[in-house]
PDB file of C-alpha atoms and ligand atoms in Angstrom:
ATOM      1  CA  UNK A  30       6.399 -33.451   3.992  1.00 65.00           C
ATOM      2  CA  UNK A  31       9.610 -31.855   5.280  1.00 77.00           C
ATOM      3  CA  UNK A  32      10.339 -28.207   5.187  1.00 89.00           C
ATOM      4  CA  UNK A  33      12.857 -25.785   6.755  1.00 94.00           C
ATOM      5  CA  UNK A  34      10.052 -23.544   8.358  1.00 96.00           C
ATOM      6  CA  UNK A  35       6.243 -24.282   9.197  1.00 97.00           C
ATOM      7  CA  UNK A  36       3.406 -21.647   9.493  1.00 98.00           C
ATOM      8  CA  UNK A  37      -0.184 -21.666   9.257  1.00 98.00           C
ATOM      9  CA  UNK A  38      -0.489 -18.699   6.744  1.00 98.00           C
ATOM     10  CA  UNK A  39       2.244 -17.562   4.520  1.00 98.00           C
ATOM     11  CA  UNK A  40       1.801 -14.096   3.235  1.00 98.00           C
ATOM     12  CA  UNK A  41       3.782 -13.312   0.085  1.00 98.00           C
ATOM     13  CA  UNK A  42       4.493  -9.533  -0.256  1.00 98.00           C
ATOM     14  CA  UNK A  43       4.223  -6.526   2.216  1.00 98.00           C
ATOM     15  CA  UNK A  44       2.460  -3.869   0.130  1.00 98.00           C
ATOM     16  CA  UNK A  45      -1.030  -2.669   1.113  1.00 97.00           C
ATOM     17  CA  UNK A  46      -2.690  -6.056   0.388  1.00 97.00           C
ATOM     18  CA  UNK A  47       0.201  -8.229   2.056  1.00 98.00           C
ATOM     19  CA  UNK A  48       0.713  -5.787   5.061  1.00 98.00           C
ATOM     20  CA  UNK A  49      -3.150  -5.468   5.640  1.00 98.00           C
ATOM     21  CA  UNK A  50      -3.343  -9.226   5.609  1.00 98.00           C
ATOM     22  CA  UNK A  51      -0.658  -9.570   8.001  1.00 98.00           C
ATOM     23  CA  UNK A  52      -2.081  -7.056  10.373  1.00 98.00           C
ATOM     24  CA  UNK A  53      -5.370  -8.631  10.341  1.00 98.00           C
ATOM     25  CA  UNK A  54      -4.019 -12.000  10.892  1.00 98.00           C
ATOM     26  CA  UNK A  55      -1.882 -10.793  13.787  1.00 98.00           C
ATOM     27  CA  UNK A  56      -4.640  -8.840  15.187  1.00 98.00           C
ATOM     28  CA  UNK A  57      -6.950 -11.940  15.075  1.00 98.00           C
ATOM     29  CA  UNK A  58      -4.149 -14.202  16.662  1.00 98.00           C
ATOM     30  CA  UNK A  59      -3.672 -16.485  13.549  1.00 98.00           C
ATOM     31  CA  UNK A  60      -0.112 -17.749  13.302  1.00 98.00           C
ATOM     32  CA  UNK A  61       1.466 -16.614  10.019  1.00 98.00           C
ATOM     33  CA  UNK A  62       4.683 -15.302   8.315  1.00 98.00           C
ATOM     34  CA  UNK A  63       5.354 -12.894   5.801  1.00 98.00           C
ATOM     35  CA  UNK A  64       8.272 -12.996   3.108  1.00 98.00           C
ATOM     36  CA  UNK A  65       8.800  -9.936   0.970  1.00 98.00           C
ATOM     37  CA  UNK A  66      11.345  -9.373  -1.829  1.00 98.00           C
ATOM     38  CA  UNK A  67      13.027  -6.163  -0.931  1.00 98.00           C
ATOM     39  CA  UNK A  68      15.056  -5.188   2.106  1.00 97.00           C
ATOM     40  CA  UNK A  69      12.150  -2.758   3.429  1.00 96.00           C
ATOM     41  CA  UNK A  70       8.743  -1.397   2.377  1.00 96.00           C
ATOM     42  CA  UNK A  71       7.928   0.753  -0.708  1.00 95.00           C
ATOM     43  CA  UNK A  72      10.587   3.175  -1.500  1.00 92.00           C
ATOM     44  CA  UNK A  73       8.503   5.506  -3.864  1.00 92.00           C
ATOM     45  CA  UNK A  74       5.024   7.153  -2.974  1.00 91.00           C
ATOM     46  CA  UNK A  75       2.781   5.239  -5.428  1.00 91.00           C
ATOM     47  CA  UNK A  76      -0.791   5.029  -3.928  1.00 91.00           C
ATOM     48  CA  UNK A  77      -1.607   8.143  -1.836  1.00 94.00           C
ATOM     49  CA  UNK A  78      -5.410   8.809  -2.157  1.00 94.00           C
ATOM     50  CA  UNK A  79      -6.787   6.531   0.551  1.00 97.00           C
ATOM     51  CA  UNK A  80     -10.559   6.163   0.553  1.00 96.00           C
ATOM     52  CA  UNK A  81     -12.941   6.103   3.243  1.00 97.00           C
ATOM     53  CA  UNK A  82     -13.539   2.252   3.150  1.00 97.00           C
ATOM     54  CA  UNK A  83      -9.916   1.592   3.540  1.00 97.00           C
ATOM     55  CA  UNK A  84      -9.768   4.237   6.468  1.00 97.00           C
ATOM     56  CA  UNK A  85     -12.816   2.058   8.085  1.00 98.00           C
ATOM     57  CA  UNK A  86     -10.557  -1.105   7.813  1.00 97.00           C
ATOM     58  CA  UNK A  87      -7.852   0.831   9.434  1.00 98.00           C
ATOM     59  CA  UNK A  88     -10.064   2.097  12.203  1.00 98.00           C
ATOM     60  CA  UNK A  89     -11.348  -1.619  12.749  1.00 97.00           C
ATOM     61  CA  UNK A  90      -7.597  -2.646  12.940  1.00 98.00           C
ATOM     62  CA  UNK A  91      -6.695   0.215  15.344  1.00 98.00           C
ATOM     63  CA  UNK A  92      -4.406   2.223  13.141  1.00 98.00           C
ATOM     64  CA  UNK A  93      -6.545   4.938  11.842  1.00 98.00           C
ATOM     65  CA  UNK A  94      -5.152   7.624  14.174  1.00 97.00           C
ATOM     66  CA  UNK A  95      -1.599   6.755  13.146  1.00 98.00           C
ATOM     67  CA  UNK A  96      -2.509   7.051   9.341  1.00 98.00           C
ATOM     68  CA  UNK A  97      -4.170  10.240   9.992  1.00 97.00           C
ATOM     69  CA  UNK A  98      -1.345  11.695  11.954  1.00 97.00           C
ATOM     70  CA  UNK A  99       1.094  11.138   8.981  1.00 97.00           C
ATOM     71  CA  UNK A 100      -1.410  11.783   6.064  1.00 96.00           C
ATOM     72  CA  UNK A 101      -2.486  15.127   4.502  1.00 93.00           C
ATOM     73  CA  UNK A 102      -6.006  15.384   6.060  1.00 91.00           C
ATOM     74  CA  UNK A 103      -9.298  15.288   3.894  1.00 91.00           C
ATOM     75  CA  UNK A 104      -9.965  19.157   4.419  1.00 88.00           C
ATOM     76  CA  UNK A 105      -6.407  19.874   2.810  1.00 89.00           C
ATOM     77  CA  UNK A 106      -6.582  17.480  -0.084  1.00 89.00           C
ATOM     78  CA  UNK A 107      -7.646  20.488  -2.097  1.00 79.00           C
ATOM     79  CA  UNK A 108      -7.812  20.318  -5.811  1.00 84.00           C
ATOM     80  CA  UNK A 109      -6.563  18.546  -9.025  1.00 86.00           C
ATOM     81  CA  UNK A 110      -4.789  21.191 -11.138  1.00 86.00           C
ATOM     82  CA  UNK A 111      -4.282  20.854 -14.787  1.00 90.00           C
ATOM     83  CA  UNK A 112      -1.229  23.030 -15.978  1.00 88.00           C
ATOM     84  CA  UNK A 113       1.449  23.015 -18.654  1.00 90.00           C
ATOM     85  CA  UNK A 114       4.162  22.418 -16.076  1.00 83.00           C
ATOM     86  CA  UNK A 115       4.645  22.801 -12.329  1.00 78.00           C
ATOM     87  CA  UNK A 116       5.542  26.615 -12.849  1.00 78.00           C
ATOM     88  CA  UNK A 117       3.669  26.889 -16.020  1.00 83.00           C
ATOM     89  CA  UNK A 118       0.244  28.347 -17.204  1.00 88.00           C
ATOM     90  CA  UNK A 119      -2.770  26.761 -15.210  1.00 88.00           C
ATOM     91  CA  UNK A 120      -5.418  25.480 -17.653  1.00 93.00           C
ATOM     92  CA  UNK A 121      -8.000  24.523 -15.062  1.00 92.00           C
ATOM     93  CA  UNK A 122      -8.686  23.219 -11.636  1.00 90.00           C
ATOM     94  CA  UNK A 123     -11.312  20.768  -9.881  1.00 91.00           C
ATOM     95  CA  UNK A 124     -12.056  20.541  -6.277  1.00 91.00           C
ATOM     96  CA  UNK A 125     -11.765  16.698  -5.744  1.00 91.00           C
ATOM     97  CA  UNK A 126     -11.768  13.946  -3.171  1.00 92.00           C
ATOM     98  CA  UNK A 127     -15.005  15.280  -1.792  1.00 93.00           C
ATOM     99  CA  UNK A 128     -13.867  18.736  -0.870  1.00 91.00           C
ATOM    100  CA  UNK A 129     -16.155  20.642  -3.056  1.00 92.00           C
ATOM    101  CA  UNK A 130     -19.099  22.052  -0.829  1.00 91.00           C
ATOM    102  CA  UNK A 131     -21.592  20.312  -3.063  1.00 93.00           C
ATOM    103  CA  UNK A 132     -20.005  16.780  -2.327  1.00 92.00           C
ATOM    104  CA  UNK A 133     -18.606  17.053   1.311  1.00 93.00           C
ATOM    105  CA  UNK A 134     -21.898  16.166   2.912  1.00 96.00           C
ATOM    106  CA  UNK A 135     -21.990  12.934   0.738  1.00 96.00           C
ATOM    107  CA  UNK A 136     -18.576  12.075   2.321  1.00 95.00           C
ATOM    108  CA  UNK A 137     -19.534  13.064   5.823  1.00 95.00           C
ATOM    109  CA  UNK A 138     -22.716  10.898   5.619  1.00 97.00           C
ATOM    110  CA  UNK A 139     -21.086   7.982   4.057  1.00 96.00           C
ATOM    111  CA  UNK A 140     -18.552   7.285   7.048  1.00 97.00           C
ATOM    112  CA  UNK A 141     -17.078   8.494  10.259  1.00 96.00           C
ATOM    113  CA  UNK A 142     -13.843   7.865   8.651  1.00 97.00           C
ATOM    114  CA  UNK A 143     -12.432  10.722   6.261  1.00 95.00           C
ATOM    115  CA  UNK A 144     -10.282   9.895   3.343  1.00 96.00           C
ATOM    116  CA  UNK A 145      -6.984  11.051   3.493  1.00 95.00           C
ATOM    117  CA  UNK A 146      -3.770  11.405   1.419  1.00 96.00           C
ATOM    118  CA  UNK A 147      -0.814   9.296   2.564  1.00 97.00           C
ATOM    119  CA  UNK A 148       1.833   7.874   0.324  1.00 96.00           C
ATOM    120  CA  UNK A 149       2.767   4.160   0.252  1.00 96.00           C
ATOM    121  CA  UNK A 150       6.203   5.185   1.463  1.00 96.00           C
ATOM    122  CA  UNK A 151       4.614   6.552   4.693  1.00 97.00           C
ATOM    123  CA  UNK A 152       1.640   4.115   5.083  1.00 98.00           C
ATOM    124  CA  UNK A 153       3.392   0.617   4.641  1.00 98.00           C
ATOM    125  CA  UNK A 154       5.732   1.278   7.618  1.00 98.00           C
ATOM    126  CA  UNK A 155       2.635   1.874   9.760  1.00 98.00           C
ATOM    127  CA  UNK A 156       0.916  -1.276   8.760  1.00 98.00           C
ATOM    128  CA  UNK A 157       3.803  -3.515   8.855  1.00 98.00           C
ATOM    129  CA  UNK A 158       5.106  -1.865  12.112  1.00 98.00           C
ATOM    130  CA  UNK A 159       1.824  -2.661  13.919  1.00 98.00           C
ATOM    131  CA  UNK A 160       1.598  -6.167  12.274  1.00 98.00           C
ATOM    132  CA  UNK A 161       5.181  -6.894  13.640  1.00 98.00           C
ATOM    133  CA  UNK A 162       4.332  -5.375  17.035  1.00 98.00           C
ATOM    134  CA  UNK A 163       1.339  -7.765  17.326  1.00 98.00           C
ATOM    135  CA  UNK A 164       3.202 -11.070  16.379  1.00 97.00           C
ATOM    136  CA  UNK A 165       3.783 -11.045  12.557  1.00 98.00           C
ATOM    137  CA  UNK A 166       7.216 -12.808  11.569  1.00 98.00           C
ATOM    138  CA  UNK A 167       8.404 -10.832   8.614  1.00 98.00           C
ATOM    139  CA  UNK A 168      11.336 -11.774   6.357  1.00 98.00           C
ATOM    140  CA  UNK A 169      12.554  -9.099   4.226  1.00 98.00           C
ATOM    141  CA  UNK A 170      15.020  -9.701   1.279  1.00 98.00           C
ATOM    142  CA  UNK A 171      12.937 -12.904   0.814  1.00 98.00           C
ATOM    143  CA  UNK A 172      11.747 -13.673  -2.640  1.00 98.00           C
ATOM    144  CA  UNK A 173       9.040 -16.215  -3.708  1.00 98.00           C
ATOM    145  CA  UNK A 174      10.489 -18.829  -6.053  1.00 98.00           C
ATOM    146  CA  UNK A 175       7.882 -21.575  -6.572  1.00 98.00           C
ATOM    147  CA  UNK A 176       4.871 -23.102  -5.111  1.00 98.00           C
ATOM    148  CA  UNK A 177       3.581 -26.669  -4.677  1.00 97.00           C
ATOM    149  CA  UNK A 178       0.224 -27.783  -3.257  1.00 96.00           C
ATOM    150  CA  UNK A 179      -0.840 -30.954  -2.110  1.00 96.00           C
ATOM    151  CA  UNK A 180      -3.723 -32.431  -0.246  1.00 95.00           C
ATOM    152  CA  UNK A 181      -2.610 -31.256   3.141  1.00 94.00           C
ATOM    153  CA  UNK A 182      -1.238 -27.802   2.424  1.00 96.00           C
ATOM    154  CA  UNK A 183       1.349 -25.823   0.448  1.00 98.00           C
ATOM    155  CA  UNK A 184       5.131 -25.847   0.109  1.00 98.00           C
ATOM    156  CA  UNK A 185       6.604 -22.492  -1.042  1.00 98.00           C
ATOM    157  CA  UNK A 186      10.318 -22.387  -2.017  1.00 98.00           C
ATOM    158  CA  UNK A 187      11.857 -18.883  -1.123  1.00 98.00           C
ATOM    159  CA  UNK A 188      15.397 -17.352  -1.876  1.00 98.00           C
ATOM    160  CA  UNK A 189      17.089 -15.360   0.632  1.00 98.00           C
ATOM    161  CA  UNK A 190      18.424 -12.485  -1.550  1.00 98.00           C
ATOM    162  CA  UNK A 191      21.332 -11.727   0.881  1.00 98.00           C
ATOM    163  CA  UNK A 192      22.839 -15.212   0.901  1.00 98.00           C
ATOM    164  CA  UNK A 193      21.225 -16.550  -2.266  1.00 98.00           C
ATOM    165  CA  UNK A 194      20.103 -19.558  -0.227  1.00 98.00           C
ATOM    166  CA  UNK A 195      16.825 -21.279  -1.086  1.00 98.00           C
ATOM    167  CA  UNK A 196      14.775 -22.819   1.512  1.00 98.00           C
ATOM    168  CA  UNK A 197      11.203 -24.300   1.853  1.00 98.00           C
ATOM    169  CA  UNK A 198       8.248 -22.979   3.925  1.00 98.00           C
ATOM    170  CA  UNK A 199       5.345 -25.292   4.679  1.00 98.00           C
ATOM    171  CA  UNK A 200       1.997 -23.566   5.237  1.00 98.00           C
ATOM    172  CA  UNK A 201      -1.659 -24.502   5.274  1.00 98.00           C
ATOM    173  CA  UNK A 202      -2.679 -21.393   3.345  1.00 98.00           C
ATOM    174  CA  UNK A 203      -0.697 -18.929   1.058  1.00 98.00           C
ATOM    175  CA  UNK A 204      -1.854 -15.333   0.534  1.00 98.00           C
ATOM    176  CA  UNK A 205      -0.283 -14.282  -2.778  1.00 98.00           C
ATOM    177  CA  UNK A 206      -0.003 -10.390  -2.356  1.00 98.00           C
ATOM    178  CA  UNK A 207       2.964  -9.990  -4.689  1.00 98.00           C
ATOM    179  CA  UNK A 208       1.295  -7.291  -6.720  1.00 96.00           C
ATOM    180  CA  UNK A 209      -0.194  -6.741 -10.143  1.00 90.00           C
ATOM    181  CA  UNK A 210       2.551  -8.773 -11.769  1.00 91.00           C
ATOM    182  CA  UNK A 211       2.053 -11.589  -9.365  1.00 96.00           C
ATOM    183  CA  UNK A 212       4.262 -14.678  -9.826  1.00 97.00           C
ATOM    184  CA  UNK A 213       2.156 -16.625  -7.345  1.00 98.00           C
ATOM    185  CA  UNK A 214      -1.020 -15.889  -9.476  1.00 97.00           C
ATOM    186  CA  UNK A 215       0.795 -16.930 -12.635  1.00 96.00           C
ATOM    187  CA  UNK A 216       1.967 -20.008 -11.062  1.00 97.00           C
ATOM    188  CA  UNK A 217      -1.263 -21.249  -9.716  1.00 96.00           C
ATOM    189  CA  UNK A 218      -3.017 -20.117 -13.002  1.00 95.00           C
ATOM    190  CA  UNK A 219      -5.144 -17.378 -11.692  1.00 93.00           C
ATOM    191  CA  UNK A 220      -6.188 -15.366 -14.661  1.00 89.00           C
ATOM    192  CA  UNK A 221      -6.040 -11.510 -14.797  1.00 86.00           C
ATOM    193  CA  UNK A 222      -8.697  -9.750 -16.610  1.00 87.00           C
ATOM    194  CA  UNK A 223      -8.062  -6.519 -18.848  1.00 87.00           C
ATOM    195  CA  UNK A 224      -4.936  -5.501 -20.822  1.00 85.00           C
ATOM    196  CA  UNK A 225      -1.484  -4.774 -19.569  1.00 79.00           C
ATOM    197  CA  UNK A 226       0.402  -1.635 -20.802  1.00 82.00           C
ATOM    198  CA  UNK A 227      -2.620   0.073 -22.528  1.00 86.00           C
ATOM    199  CA  UNK A 228      -0.969   3.500 -22.028  1.00 86.00           C
ATOM    200  CA  UNK A 229       2.359   4.554 -20.649  1.00 85.00           C
ATOM    201  CA  UNK A 230       3.075   6.926 -17.684  1.00 81.00           C
ATOM    202  CA  UNK A 231       6.188   7.831 -16.037  1.00 82.00           C
ATOM    203  CA  UNK A 232       6.448   9.115 -12.392  1.00 81.00           C
ATOM    204  CA  UNK A 233       9.677  10.843 -11.293  1.00 84.00           C
ATOM    205  CA  UNK A 234      10.376  11.376  -7.678  1.00 85.00           C
ATOM    206  CA  UNK A 235      12.617  14.301  -6.911  1.00 85.00           C
ATOM    207  CA  UNK A 236      13.455  16.370  -3.793  1.00 88.00           C
ATOM    208  CA  UNK A 237      13.556  20.141  -4.108  1.00 89.00           C
ATOM    209  CA  UNK A 238      12.293  23.307  -2.498  1.00 90.00           C
ATOM    210  CA  UNK A 239       9.136  24.159  -4.431  1.00 82.00           C
ATOM    211  CA  UNK A 240       7.498  26.476  -1.943  1.00 82.00           C
ATOM    212  CA  UNK A 241       7.876  29.575  -4.174  1.00 81.00           C
ATOM    213  CA  UNK A 242       6.073  27.796  -7.016  1.00 75.00           C
ATOM    214  CA  UNK A 243       3.186  26.386  -4.943  1.00 70.00           C
ATOM    215  CA  UNK A 244       2.716  29.054  -2.282  1.00 70.00           C
ATOM    216  CA  UNK A 245      -0.748  29.928  -1.168  1.00 61.00           C
ATOM    217  CA  UNK A 246      -2.474  32.607  -3.125  1.00 56.00           C
ATOM    218  CA  UNK A 247      -4.262  35.322  -1.289  1.00 51.00           C
ATOM    219  CA  UNK A 248      -7.646  33.317  -2.439  1.00 51.00           C
ATOM    220  CA  UNK A 249      -6.289  30.131  -0.921  1.00 51.00           C
ATOM    221  CA  UNK A 250      -4.977  31.684   2.251  1.00 50.00           C
ATOM    222  CA  UNK A 251      -8.465  33.144   3.178  1.00 53.00           C
ATOM    223  CA  UNK A 252     -10.629  30.253   1.993  1.00 54.00           C
ATOM    224  CA  UNK A 253      -8.508  26.977   2.330  1.00 52.00           C
ATOM    225  CA  UNK A 254      -5.406  27.297   4.425  1.00 51.00           C
ATOM    226  CA  UNK A 255      -5.798  26.653   8.274  1.00 46.00           C
TER     227      UNK A 255
HETATM  228  C1  FAD B  15       2.152   6.099  -9.426  1.00 90.34           C
HETATM  229  C2  FAD B  15       1.078   5.208  -8.669  1.00 90.34           C
HETATM  230  C3  FAD B  15       0.025   5.835  -8.169  1.00 90.34           C
HETATM  231  C4  FAD B  15      -0.912   5.262  -7.415  1.00 90.34           C
HETATM  232  N1  FAD B  15      -1.904   5.997  -6.844  1.00 90.34           N
HETATM  233  C5  FAD B  15      -2.948   5.410  -6.173  1.00 90.34           C
HETATM  234  C6  FAD B  15      -3.852   6.080  -5.367  1.00 90.34           C
HETATM  235  O1  FAD B  15      -3.745   7.216  -5.110  1.00 90.34           O
HETATM  236  N2  FAD B  15      -4.792   5.300  -4.532  1.00 90.34           N
HETATM  237  C7  FAD B  15      -4.787   4.075  -4.771  1.00 90.34           C
HETATM  238  O2  FAD B  15      -5.632   3.402  -4.093  1.00 90.34           O
HETATM  239  N3  FAD B  15      -4.034   3.163  -5.655  1.00 90.34           N
HETATM  240  C8  FAD B  15      -3.010   3.842  -6.166  1.00 90.34           C
HETATM  241  N4  FAD B  15      -2.181   3.062  -7.017  1.00 90.34           N
HETATM  242  C9  FAD B  15      -2.244   1.782  -6.908  1.00 90.34           C
HETATM  243  C10 FAD B  15      -1.697   1.001  -5.777  1.00 90.34           C
HETATM  244  O3  FAD B  15      -0.295   1.454  -5.636  1.00 90.34           O
HETATM  245  C11 FAD B  15      -1.812  -0.514  -5.970  1.00 90.34           C
HETATM  246  O4  FAD B  15      -3.176  -0.880  -6.164  1.00 90.34           O
HETATM  247  C12 FAD B  15      -1.221  -1.145  -4.706  1.00 90.34           C
HETATM  248  O5  FAD B  15       0.057  -0.837  -4.427  1.00 90.34           O
HETATM  249  C13 FAD B  15      -1.414  -2.680  -4.786  1.00 90.34           C
HETATM  250  O6  FAD B  15      -1.183  -3.312  -3.488  1.00 90.34           O
HETATM  251  P1  FAD B  15      -0.574  -4.749  -3.397  1.00 90.34           P
HETATM  252  O7  FAD B  15      -0.113  -4.926  -1.939  1.00 90.34           O
HETATM  253  O8  FAD B  15      -1.517  -5.624  -4.076  1.00 90.34           O
HETATM  254  O9  FAD B  15       0.713  -4.793  -4.412  1.00 90.34           O
HETATM  255  P2  FAD B  15       2.107  -4.095  -4.360  1.00 90.34           P
HETATM  256  O10 FAD B  15       1.868  -2.689  -3.542  1.00 90.34           O
HETATM  257  O11 FAD B  15       2.790  -4.136  -5.677  1.00 90.34           O
HETATM  258  O12 FAD B  15       3.136  -4.775  -3.314  1.00 90.34           O
HETATM  259  C14 FAD B  15       3.632  -6.070  -3.794  1.00 90.34           C
HETATM  260  C15 FAD B  15       4.477  -6.536  -2.627  1.00 90.34           C
HETATM  261  O13 FAD B  15       4.990  -7.899  -3.151  1.00 90.34           O
HETATM  262  C16 FAD B  15       6.413  -7.948  -3.031  1.00 90.34           C
HETATM  263  N5  FAD B  15       6.816  -8.834  -4.015  1.00 90.34           N
HETATM  264  C17 FAD B  15       6.844  -8.605  -5.420  1.00 90.34           C
HETATM  265  N6  FAD B  15       7.249  -9.746  -6.049  1.00 90.34           N
HETATM  266  C18 FAD B  15       7.591 -10.574  -5.001  1.00 90.34           C
HETATM  267  C19 FAD B  15       8.172 -11.969  -4.869  1.00 90.34           C
HETATM  268  N7  FAD B  15       8.683 -12.568  -6.094  1.00 90.34           N
HETATM  269  N8  FAD B  15       8.596 -12.509  -3.704  1.00 90.34           N
HETATM  270  C20 FAD B  15       8.307 -11.874  -2.699  1.00 90.34           C
HETATM  271  N9  FAD B  15       7.678 -10.628  -2.530  1.00 90.34           N
HETATM  272  C21 FAD B  15       7.347  -9.988  -3.714  1.00 90.34           C
HETATM  273  C22 FAD B  15       6.723  -6.434  -3.276  1.00 90.34           C
HETATM  274  O14 FAD B  15       8.003  -6.211  -2.781  1.00 90.34           O
HETATM  275  C23 FAD B  15       5.657  -5.639  -2.475  1.00 90.34           C
HETATM  276  O15 FAD B  15       6.064  -5.700  -1.184  1.00 90.34           O
HETATM  277  C24 FAD B  15      -1.153   3.894  -7.506  1.00 90.34           C
HETATM  278  C25 FAD B  15       0.067   3.171  -8.189  1.00 90.34           C
HETATM  279  C26 FAD B  15       0.981   3.718  -8.694  1.00 90.34           C
HETATM  280  C27 FAD B  15       2.162   3.027  -9.346  1.00 90.34           C
END
């Protein structure tokens, strides 16, 4: 079968799953290529609480120190606060993410890798950057269109979103890491469990100096702030 490009493994998507797969393949020396829809990595924070098992994987892949350097460390992850608004009345607060003294030892015993808080906007460039530096070929602005499988491999049609040009990539394997509304999974008939849109939520990213609203209280300064 003829195709415009050939690769052993085609990774579709450059989020945590696709970026992680690319980094692992590059680290293991497996020839591969990444195509991903937008011009760069995630442009909003999204996932931020990064659990210990994920940090262990990052340790294995040699990027744990870079992730910790850009994340909020475990000991400062603090509390979940319930309030009427950011500047409004506080209803209650819970020490979370293993920072409560009664839970801290469980986390320390569970793994040498502490959890941390790093938004996807910071994490994805670290993962993708290391993958590229280890040999990943990454095509941004490149959208998955369709997939055809035969006995010898897979042909994936993609669209360059800059030129609108469609072309084919031939691969032995495809990793569909194009997120929760995966077109790849739909096209190959992989079922998803659970219901979509059970409840609505809205996240608004804004930039403002809020330090006067969230400044450390005297209790916070003496017990938690470094
Ligand atoms: C507000 C919010 C907060 C969250 N907080 C947390 C948290 O604290 N901790 C946590 O563990 N998880 C959290 N999550 C969940 C987490 O973001 C997801 O589980 C995670 O992003 C899934 O990673 P993924 O790589 O599978 O998919 P995604 O991150 O969705 O990445 C999909 C990738 O595929 C690309 N793509 C999509 N369609 C195509 C296409 N047709 N062609 C080519 N490329 C395509 C996208 O550009 C993207 O690069 C949160 C999510 C949200 C929205």
